[in-house]
Coordinates of C-alpha atoms in Angstrom, one line a residue:
X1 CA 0.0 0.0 0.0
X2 CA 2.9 2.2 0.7
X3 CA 4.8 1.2 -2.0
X4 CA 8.8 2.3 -2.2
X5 CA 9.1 4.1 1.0
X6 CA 11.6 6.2 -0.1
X7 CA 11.8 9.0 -2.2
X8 CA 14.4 10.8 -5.2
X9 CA 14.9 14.4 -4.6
X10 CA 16.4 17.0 -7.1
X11 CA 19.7 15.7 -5.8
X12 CA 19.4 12.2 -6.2
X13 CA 19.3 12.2 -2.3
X14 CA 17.0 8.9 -1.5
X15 CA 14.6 10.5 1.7
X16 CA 12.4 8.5 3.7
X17 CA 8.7 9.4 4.0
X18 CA 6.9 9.8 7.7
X19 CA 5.1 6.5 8.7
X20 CA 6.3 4.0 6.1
X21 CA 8.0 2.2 8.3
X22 CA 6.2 1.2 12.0
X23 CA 9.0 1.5 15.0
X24 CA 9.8 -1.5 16.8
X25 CA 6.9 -1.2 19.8
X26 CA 8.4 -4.0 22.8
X27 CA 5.3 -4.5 24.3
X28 CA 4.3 -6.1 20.6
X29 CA 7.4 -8.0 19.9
X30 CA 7.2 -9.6 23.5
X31 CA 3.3 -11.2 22.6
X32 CA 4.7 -14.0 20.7
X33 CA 2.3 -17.1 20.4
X34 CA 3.3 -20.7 20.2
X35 CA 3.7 -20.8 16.3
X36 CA 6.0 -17.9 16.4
X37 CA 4.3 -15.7 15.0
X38 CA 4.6 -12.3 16.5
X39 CA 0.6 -11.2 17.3
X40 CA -1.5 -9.2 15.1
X41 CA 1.6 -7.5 13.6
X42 CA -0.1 -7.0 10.5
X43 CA -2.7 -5.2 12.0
X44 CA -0.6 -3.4 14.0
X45 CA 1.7 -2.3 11.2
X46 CA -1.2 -0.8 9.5
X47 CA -2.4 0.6 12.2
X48 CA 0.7 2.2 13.2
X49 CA 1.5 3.5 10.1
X50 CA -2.1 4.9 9.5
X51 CA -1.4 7.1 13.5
X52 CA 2.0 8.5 11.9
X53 CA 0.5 9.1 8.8
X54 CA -2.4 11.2 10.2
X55 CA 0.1 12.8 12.9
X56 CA 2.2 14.2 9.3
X57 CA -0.8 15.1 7.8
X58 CA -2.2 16.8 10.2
X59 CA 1.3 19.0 10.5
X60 CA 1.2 19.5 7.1
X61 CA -2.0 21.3 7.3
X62 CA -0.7 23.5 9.9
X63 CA -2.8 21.9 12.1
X64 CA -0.5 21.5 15.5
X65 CA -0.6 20.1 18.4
X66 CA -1.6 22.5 21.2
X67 CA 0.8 21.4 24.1
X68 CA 3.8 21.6 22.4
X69 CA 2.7 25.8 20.5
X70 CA 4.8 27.1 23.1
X71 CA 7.3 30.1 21.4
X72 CA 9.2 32.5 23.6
X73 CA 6.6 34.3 25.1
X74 CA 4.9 35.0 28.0
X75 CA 3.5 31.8 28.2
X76 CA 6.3 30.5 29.1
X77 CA 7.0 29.4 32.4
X78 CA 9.8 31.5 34.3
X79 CA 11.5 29.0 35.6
X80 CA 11.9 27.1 31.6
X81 CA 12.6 30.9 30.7
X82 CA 15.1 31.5 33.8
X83 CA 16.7 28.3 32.1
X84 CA 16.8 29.7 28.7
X85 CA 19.2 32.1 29.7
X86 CA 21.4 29.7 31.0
X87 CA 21.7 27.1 28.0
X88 CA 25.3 27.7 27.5
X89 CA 26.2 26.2 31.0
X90 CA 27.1 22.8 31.0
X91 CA 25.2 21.7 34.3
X92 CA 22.1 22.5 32.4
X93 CA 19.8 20.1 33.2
X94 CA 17.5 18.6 30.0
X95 CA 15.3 16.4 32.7
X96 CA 14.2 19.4 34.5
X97 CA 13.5 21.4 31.3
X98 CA 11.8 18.8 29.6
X99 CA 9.3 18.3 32.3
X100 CA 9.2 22.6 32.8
X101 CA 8.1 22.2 28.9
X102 CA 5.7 19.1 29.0
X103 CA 7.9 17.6 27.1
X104 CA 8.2 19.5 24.7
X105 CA 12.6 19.8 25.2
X106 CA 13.3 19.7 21.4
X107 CA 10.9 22.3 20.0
X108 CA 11.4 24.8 22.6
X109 CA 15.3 24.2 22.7
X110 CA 15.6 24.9 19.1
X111 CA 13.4 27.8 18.7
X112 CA 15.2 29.0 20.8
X113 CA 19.3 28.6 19.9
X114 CA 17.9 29.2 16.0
X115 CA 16.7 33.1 17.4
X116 CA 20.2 33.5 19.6
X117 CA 22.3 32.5 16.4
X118 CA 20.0 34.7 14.5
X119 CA 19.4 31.1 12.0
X120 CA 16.0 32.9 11.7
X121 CA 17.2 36.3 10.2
X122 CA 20.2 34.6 8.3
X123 CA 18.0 32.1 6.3
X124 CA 14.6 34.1 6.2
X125 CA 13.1 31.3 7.9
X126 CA 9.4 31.5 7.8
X127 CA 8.5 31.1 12.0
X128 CA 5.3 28.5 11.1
X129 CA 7.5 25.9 8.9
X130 CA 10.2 26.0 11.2
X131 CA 8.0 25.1 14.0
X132 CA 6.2 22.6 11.9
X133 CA 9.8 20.6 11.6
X134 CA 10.5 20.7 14.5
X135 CA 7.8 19.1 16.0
X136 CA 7.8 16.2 12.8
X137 CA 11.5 15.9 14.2
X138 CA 10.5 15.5 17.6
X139 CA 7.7 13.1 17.2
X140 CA 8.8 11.2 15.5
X141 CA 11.6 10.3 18.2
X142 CA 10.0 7.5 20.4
X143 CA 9.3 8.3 24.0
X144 CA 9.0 4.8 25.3
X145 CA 12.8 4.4 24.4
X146 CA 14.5 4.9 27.9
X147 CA 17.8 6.2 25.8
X148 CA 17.0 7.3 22.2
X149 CA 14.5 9.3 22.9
X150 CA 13.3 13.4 22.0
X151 CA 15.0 14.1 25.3
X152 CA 18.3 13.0 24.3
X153 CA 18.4 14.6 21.3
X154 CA 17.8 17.8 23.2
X155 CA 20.7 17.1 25.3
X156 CA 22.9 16.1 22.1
X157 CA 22.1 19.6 20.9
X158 CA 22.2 22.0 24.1
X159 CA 26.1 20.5 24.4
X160 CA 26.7 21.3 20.3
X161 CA 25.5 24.7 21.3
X162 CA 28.1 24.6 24.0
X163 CA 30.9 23.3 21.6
X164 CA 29.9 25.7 18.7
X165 CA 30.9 28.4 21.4
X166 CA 34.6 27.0 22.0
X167 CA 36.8 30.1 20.9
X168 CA 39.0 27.8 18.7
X169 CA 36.4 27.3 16.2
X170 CA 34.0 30.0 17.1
X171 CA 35.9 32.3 15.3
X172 CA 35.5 30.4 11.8
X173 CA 31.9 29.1 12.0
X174 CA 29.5 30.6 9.4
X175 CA 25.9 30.5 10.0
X176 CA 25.6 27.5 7.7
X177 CA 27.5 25.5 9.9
X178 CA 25.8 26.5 13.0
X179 CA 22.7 25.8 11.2
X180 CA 23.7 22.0 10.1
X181 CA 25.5 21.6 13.4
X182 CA 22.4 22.5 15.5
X183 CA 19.7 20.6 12.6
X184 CA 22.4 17.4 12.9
X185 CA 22.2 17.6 16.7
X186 CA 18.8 17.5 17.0
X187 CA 17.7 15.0 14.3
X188 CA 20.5 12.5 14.8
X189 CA 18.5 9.5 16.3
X190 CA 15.3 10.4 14.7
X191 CA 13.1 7.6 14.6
X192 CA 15.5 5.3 16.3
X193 CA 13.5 1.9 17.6
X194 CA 15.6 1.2 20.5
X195 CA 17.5 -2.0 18.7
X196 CA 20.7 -1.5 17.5
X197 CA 22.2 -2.7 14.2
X198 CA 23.3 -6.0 14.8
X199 CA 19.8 -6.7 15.8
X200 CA 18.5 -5.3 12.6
X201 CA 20.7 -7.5 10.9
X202 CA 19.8 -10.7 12.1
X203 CA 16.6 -10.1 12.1
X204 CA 16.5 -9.2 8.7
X205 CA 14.8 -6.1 9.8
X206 CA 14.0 -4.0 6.3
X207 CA 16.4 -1.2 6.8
X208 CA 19.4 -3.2 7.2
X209 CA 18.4 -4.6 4.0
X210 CA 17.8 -1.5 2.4
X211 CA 21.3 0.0 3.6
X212 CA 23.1 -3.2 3.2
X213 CA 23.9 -3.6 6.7
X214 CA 26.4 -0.5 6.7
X215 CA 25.6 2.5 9.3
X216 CA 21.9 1.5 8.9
X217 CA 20.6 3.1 11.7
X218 CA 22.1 6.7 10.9
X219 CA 20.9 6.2 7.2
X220 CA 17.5 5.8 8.6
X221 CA 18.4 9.0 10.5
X222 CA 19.2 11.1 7.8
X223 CA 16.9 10.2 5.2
X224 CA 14.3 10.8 7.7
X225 CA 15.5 14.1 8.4
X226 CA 15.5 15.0 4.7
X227 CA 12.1 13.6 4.0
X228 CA 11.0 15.9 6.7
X229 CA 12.7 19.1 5.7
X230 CA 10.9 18.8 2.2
X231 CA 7.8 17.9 3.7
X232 CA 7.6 21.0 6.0
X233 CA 9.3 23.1 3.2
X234 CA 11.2 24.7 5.7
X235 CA 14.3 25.8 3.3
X236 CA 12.2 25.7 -0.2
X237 CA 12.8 29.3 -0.4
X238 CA 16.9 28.5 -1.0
X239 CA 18.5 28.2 -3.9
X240 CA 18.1 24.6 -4.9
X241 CA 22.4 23.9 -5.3
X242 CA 21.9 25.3 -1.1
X243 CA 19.0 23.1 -0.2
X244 CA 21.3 19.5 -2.0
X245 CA 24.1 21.0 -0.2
X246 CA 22.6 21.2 3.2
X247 CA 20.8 17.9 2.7
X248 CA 24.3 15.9 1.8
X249 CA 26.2 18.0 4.8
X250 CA 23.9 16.8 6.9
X251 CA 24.1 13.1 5.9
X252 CA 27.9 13.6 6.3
X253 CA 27.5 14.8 10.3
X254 CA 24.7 12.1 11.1
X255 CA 26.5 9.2 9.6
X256 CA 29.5 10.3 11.6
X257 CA 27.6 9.3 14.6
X258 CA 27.9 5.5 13.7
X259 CA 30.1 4.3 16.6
X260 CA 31.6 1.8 14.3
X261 CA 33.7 4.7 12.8
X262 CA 35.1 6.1 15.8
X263 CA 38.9 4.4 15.4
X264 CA 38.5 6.2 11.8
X265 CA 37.3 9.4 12.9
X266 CA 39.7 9.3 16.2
X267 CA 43.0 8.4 14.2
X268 CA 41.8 11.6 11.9
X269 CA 41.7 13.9 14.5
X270 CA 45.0 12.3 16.4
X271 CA 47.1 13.0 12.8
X272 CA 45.6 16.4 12.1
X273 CA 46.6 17.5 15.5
X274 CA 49.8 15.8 15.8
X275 CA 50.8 17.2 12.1
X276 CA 49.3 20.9 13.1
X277 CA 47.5 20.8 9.9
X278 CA 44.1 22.1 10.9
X279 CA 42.9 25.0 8.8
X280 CA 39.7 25.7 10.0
X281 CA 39.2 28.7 7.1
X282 CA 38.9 25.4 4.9
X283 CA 35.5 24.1 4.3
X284 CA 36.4 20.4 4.6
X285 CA 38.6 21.0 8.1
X286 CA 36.0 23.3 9.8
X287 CA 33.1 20.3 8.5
X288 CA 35.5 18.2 10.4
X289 CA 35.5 19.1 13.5
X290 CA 32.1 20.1 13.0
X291 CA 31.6 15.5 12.8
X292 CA 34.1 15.3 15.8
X293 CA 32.1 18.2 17.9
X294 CA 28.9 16.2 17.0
X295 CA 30.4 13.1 18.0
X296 CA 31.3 14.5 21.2
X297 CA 28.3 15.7 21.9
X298 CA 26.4 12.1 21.5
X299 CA 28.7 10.7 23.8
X300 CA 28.7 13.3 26.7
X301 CA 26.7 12.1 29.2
X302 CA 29.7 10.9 31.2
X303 CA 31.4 14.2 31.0
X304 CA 28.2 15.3 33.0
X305 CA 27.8 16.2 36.5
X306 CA 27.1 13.0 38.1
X307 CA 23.2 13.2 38.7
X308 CA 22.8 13.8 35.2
X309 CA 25.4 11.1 33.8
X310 CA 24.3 8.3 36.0
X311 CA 20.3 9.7 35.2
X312 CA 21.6 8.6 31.5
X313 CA 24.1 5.7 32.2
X314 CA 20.9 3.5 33.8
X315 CA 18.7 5.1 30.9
X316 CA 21.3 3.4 28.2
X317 CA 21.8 0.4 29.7
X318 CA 17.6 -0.3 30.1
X319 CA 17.8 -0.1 26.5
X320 CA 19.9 -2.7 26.3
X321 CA 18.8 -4.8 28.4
X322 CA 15.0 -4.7 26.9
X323 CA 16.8 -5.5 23.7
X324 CA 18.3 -8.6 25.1
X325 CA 15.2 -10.0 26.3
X326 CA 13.8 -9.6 23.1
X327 CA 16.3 -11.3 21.7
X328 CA 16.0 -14.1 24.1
X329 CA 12.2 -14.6 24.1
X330 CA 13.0 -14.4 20.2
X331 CA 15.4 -17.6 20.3
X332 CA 18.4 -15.2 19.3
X333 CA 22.1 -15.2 20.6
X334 CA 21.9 -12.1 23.2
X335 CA 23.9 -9.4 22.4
X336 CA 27.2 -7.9 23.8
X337 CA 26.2 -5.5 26.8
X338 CA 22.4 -6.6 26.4
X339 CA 22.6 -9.2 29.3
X340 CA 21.5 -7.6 32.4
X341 CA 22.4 -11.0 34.2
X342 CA 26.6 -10.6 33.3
X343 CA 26.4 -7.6 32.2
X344 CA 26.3 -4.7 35.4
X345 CA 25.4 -0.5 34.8
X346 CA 28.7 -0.1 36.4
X347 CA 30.8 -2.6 34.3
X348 CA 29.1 -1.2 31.0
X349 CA 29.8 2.5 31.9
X350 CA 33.9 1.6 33.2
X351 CA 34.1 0.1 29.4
X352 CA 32.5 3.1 27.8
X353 CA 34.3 5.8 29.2
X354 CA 38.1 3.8 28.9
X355 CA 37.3 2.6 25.4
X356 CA 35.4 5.3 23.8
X357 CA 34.7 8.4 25.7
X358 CA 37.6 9.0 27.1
X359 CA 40.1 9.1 24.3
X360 CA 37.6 11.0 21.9
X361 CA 37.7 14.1 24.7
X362 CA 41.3 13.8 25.6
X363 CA 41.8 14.4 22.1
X364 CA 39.2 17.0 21.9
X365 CA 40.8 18.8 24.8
X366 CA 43.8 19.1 22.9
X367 CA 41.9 20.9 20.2
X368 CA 40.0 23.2 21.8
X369 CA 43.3 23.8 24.5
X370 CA 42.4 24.1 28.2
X371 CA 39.5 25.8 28.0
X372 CA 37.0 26.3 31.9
X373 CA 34.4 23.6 29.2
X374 CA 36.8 21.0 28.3
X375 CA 38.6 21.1 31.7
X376 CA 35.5 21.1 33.7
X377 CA 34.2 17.9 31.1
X378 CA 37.5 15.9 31.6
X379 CA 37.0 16.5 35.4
X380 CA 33.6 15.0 35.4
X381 CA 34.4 11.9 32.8
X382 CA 37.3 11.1 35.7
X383 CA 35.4 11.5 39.0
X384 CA 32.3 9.4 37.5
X385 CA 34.7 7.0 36.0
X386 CA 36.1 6.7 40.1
X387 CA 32.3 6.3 40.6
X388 CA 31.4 3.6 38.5
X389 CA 34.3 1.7 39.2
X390 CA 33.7 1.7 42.9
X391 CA 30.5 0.8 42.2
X392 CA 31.5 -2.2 40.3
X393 CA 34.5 -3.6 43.1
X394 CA 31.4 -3.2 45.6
X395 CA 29.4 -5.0 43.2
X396 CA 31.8 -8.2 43.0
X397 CA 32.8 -7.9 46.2
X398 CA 29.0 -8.7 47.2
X399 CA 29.1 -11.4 44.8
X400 CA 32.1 -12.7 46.6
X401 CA 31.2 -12.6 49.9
X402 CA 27.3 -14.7 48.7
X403 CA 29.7 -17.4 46.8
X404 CA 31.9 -17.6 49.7
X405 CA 28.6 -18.0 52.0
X406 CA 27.5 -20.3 49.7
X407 CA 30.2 -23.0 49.9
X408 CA 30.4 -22.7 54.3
X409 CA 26.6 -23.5 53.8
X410 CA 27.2 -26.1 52.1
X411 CA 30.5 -27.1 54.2
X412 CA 27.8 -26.9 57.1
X413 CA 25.3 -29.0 55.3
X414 CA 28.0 -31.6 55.1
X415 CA 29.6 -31.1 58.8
X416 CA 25.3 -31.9 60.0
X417 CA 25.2 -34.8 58.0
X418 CA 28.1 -36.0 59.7
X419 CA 30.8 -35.3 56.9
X420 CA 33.7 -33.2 57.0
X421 CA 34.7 -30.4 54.4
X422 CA 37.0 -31.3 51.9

């Protein structure tokens, strides 16, 4: 009924049209029946893709929802608009201002940091479309994801606003690049179902055949975004070479995100700065560190004040662990990290920051030089590093101490039966 689900622009850049394809709801998935079968998921594909469909369509006529019509007025609630003036802080908490916003985060956020880079004067944006795409953008993120959800792609974007204001590359950004920088932030995980790619893979999932099992998720991403940006008709007042330029540059930053490129991207950055060949007046360098400021930004939480980072360390690892259930209840080999039995919040997070956080900021320290953001970011990423790995020593030192108790109960089982311990 659907048909192709993608669609050719002027560019020849394939987007992805709102609704075609149904996210991956748990509760679902999980109401298998004895032949296998997964439920009515016919029926629930259709009916799924008929809500998104009318959600679109309903945008499309203007027609919006009322909760989330909030611009910067006095509508606003002071404390959301006390917090406003404080979103270049790093300690700015995206929990708080999501719930001050009825969640609403993503919207308001960008409204927002579009009118303090003057995006909206720059580009002649027209107020209504922008508003319109923003809200596709954040609907179309899934709330019942505990991780990759509309909430942390408001977080992903209030730290590129932070990074976009680091005096080494302040100085060369133009409005276009604050413009795909912010736009990449927020639409990054768009439409993410909360499985990552290996899953999609061996479950044959549509999209992994579609991108050939390479960076599907972010694909998904960034066609998504594109198909949204000519739906609203948010830039269709550009020069068409602009609009096929922004729309590749912003498949460039989004597919960056794919965390099976950050070796590549890493040993980039680590030769560029050990060669001192960074010319950020060059299109190509400042686009760059424009991927490597967005990659930072996805991967902050443990450069976060602890509250906040643990808020999203037990937020990631849910999501992993409702994947590995569904992969056991669907017969499949569980996945790394996915197996809340072996694998522990604290063991997960010690990994992530030695492996892969820390190196990517250490690096990105050197860049920006010891500046009060990166010094006050490599401060946190060490202290809840300490944390977490406390944490996990107390963890297996509990499990120590039960399989210790376990063998003198059973020594005393023996010693009542009237045998001695070996």
């Amino acid at each position: 009924m659907l048909g192709d689900a993608r669609v050719k622009g002027p560019a020849g850049v394939l987007s992805e049209r709102r609704g075609s394809y149904p996210f991956i709801d748990f509760r679902l998935l999980n109401n298998t029946t004895h032949s296998g079968e997964i439920g009515t998921k016919k029926k629930v594909k259709r009916l799924l893709s008929f809500q998104r469909y009318f959600h679109a369509s309903r945008l499309l006529r203007g027609i919006v929802p009322q909760a989330s019509l909030h611009l910067l007025d006095e509508d606003y609630l002071g404390q959301a608009r006390h917090m406003l003036s404080k979103v270049g802080m790093w300690n700015f908490d995206i929990f708080l201002f999501d719930r001050l916003t009825n969640g609403n985060s993503l919207v308001t956020l960008l409204c927002h940091l579009f009118n303090v880079h003057g995006l909206i004067h720059h580009f002649q944006l027209d107020m209504v479309k922008l508003h319109r795409f923003l809200v596709m953008v954040q609907e179309d993120y899934h709330s019942q994801n505990p991780y990759h959800n509309a909430v942390h792609a408001a977080d992903v974007t209030q730290a590129m606003h932070c990074y976009l204001k680091e005096p080494k590359l302040a100085s060369f950004l133009t409005p276009l690049d604050i413009m795909l920088g912010l736009l990449a932030a927020a639409a990054h995980d768009v439409d993410h179902p909360g499985v990552n790619q290996p899953f999609l893979i061996k479950t044959k999932h549509h999209l992994a055949s579609l991108y050939q099992n390479t960076s599907v998720l972010e694909n998904h991403h960034w066609r998504s975004t594109v198909g949204m940006l000519r739906e609203s008709r948010l830039l269709a007042h550009l020069p068409k070479e602009m609009t096929q330029d922004i729309e590749q540059q912003l498949g460039s930053l989004i597919l960056s995100t794919d965390i099976n490129r950050q070796n590549e991207f890493l040993s980039r950055l680590k030769d560029h700065l050990n060669n001192k060949d960074l010319c950020l007046e060059d299109t190509e360098h400042r686009h760059f560190m424009l991927q490597i400021a967005l990659k930072c930004a996805d991967i902050c939480n443990p450069c976060r004040v602890w509250e906040l980072s643990k808020q999203w360390s037990e937020r990631v690892c849910e999501e992993f662990y409702r994947q590995g259930e569904l992969e056991r209840k669907l017969g499949l080999d569980i996945s790394p990290l996915c197996n809340q039995q072996k694998d522990t919040v604290p063991s997960i997070q010690v990994g992530f920051i030695t492996y892969i956080a820390e190196p990517l900021f250490v690096e990105w320290g050197h860049f920006t030089g010891d500046t009060p953001l990166s010094v006050n970011m490599l401060n946190h990423l060490r202290k809840n590093k300490s944390k977490w790995r406390a944490l996990l020593h107390k963890q297996r030192s509990k499990s120590n101490d039960r399989l210790g108790q376990g063998t003198e109960d059973k020594d005393d089982k023996k010693l009542t039966e009237g045998g001695a311990p070996q």
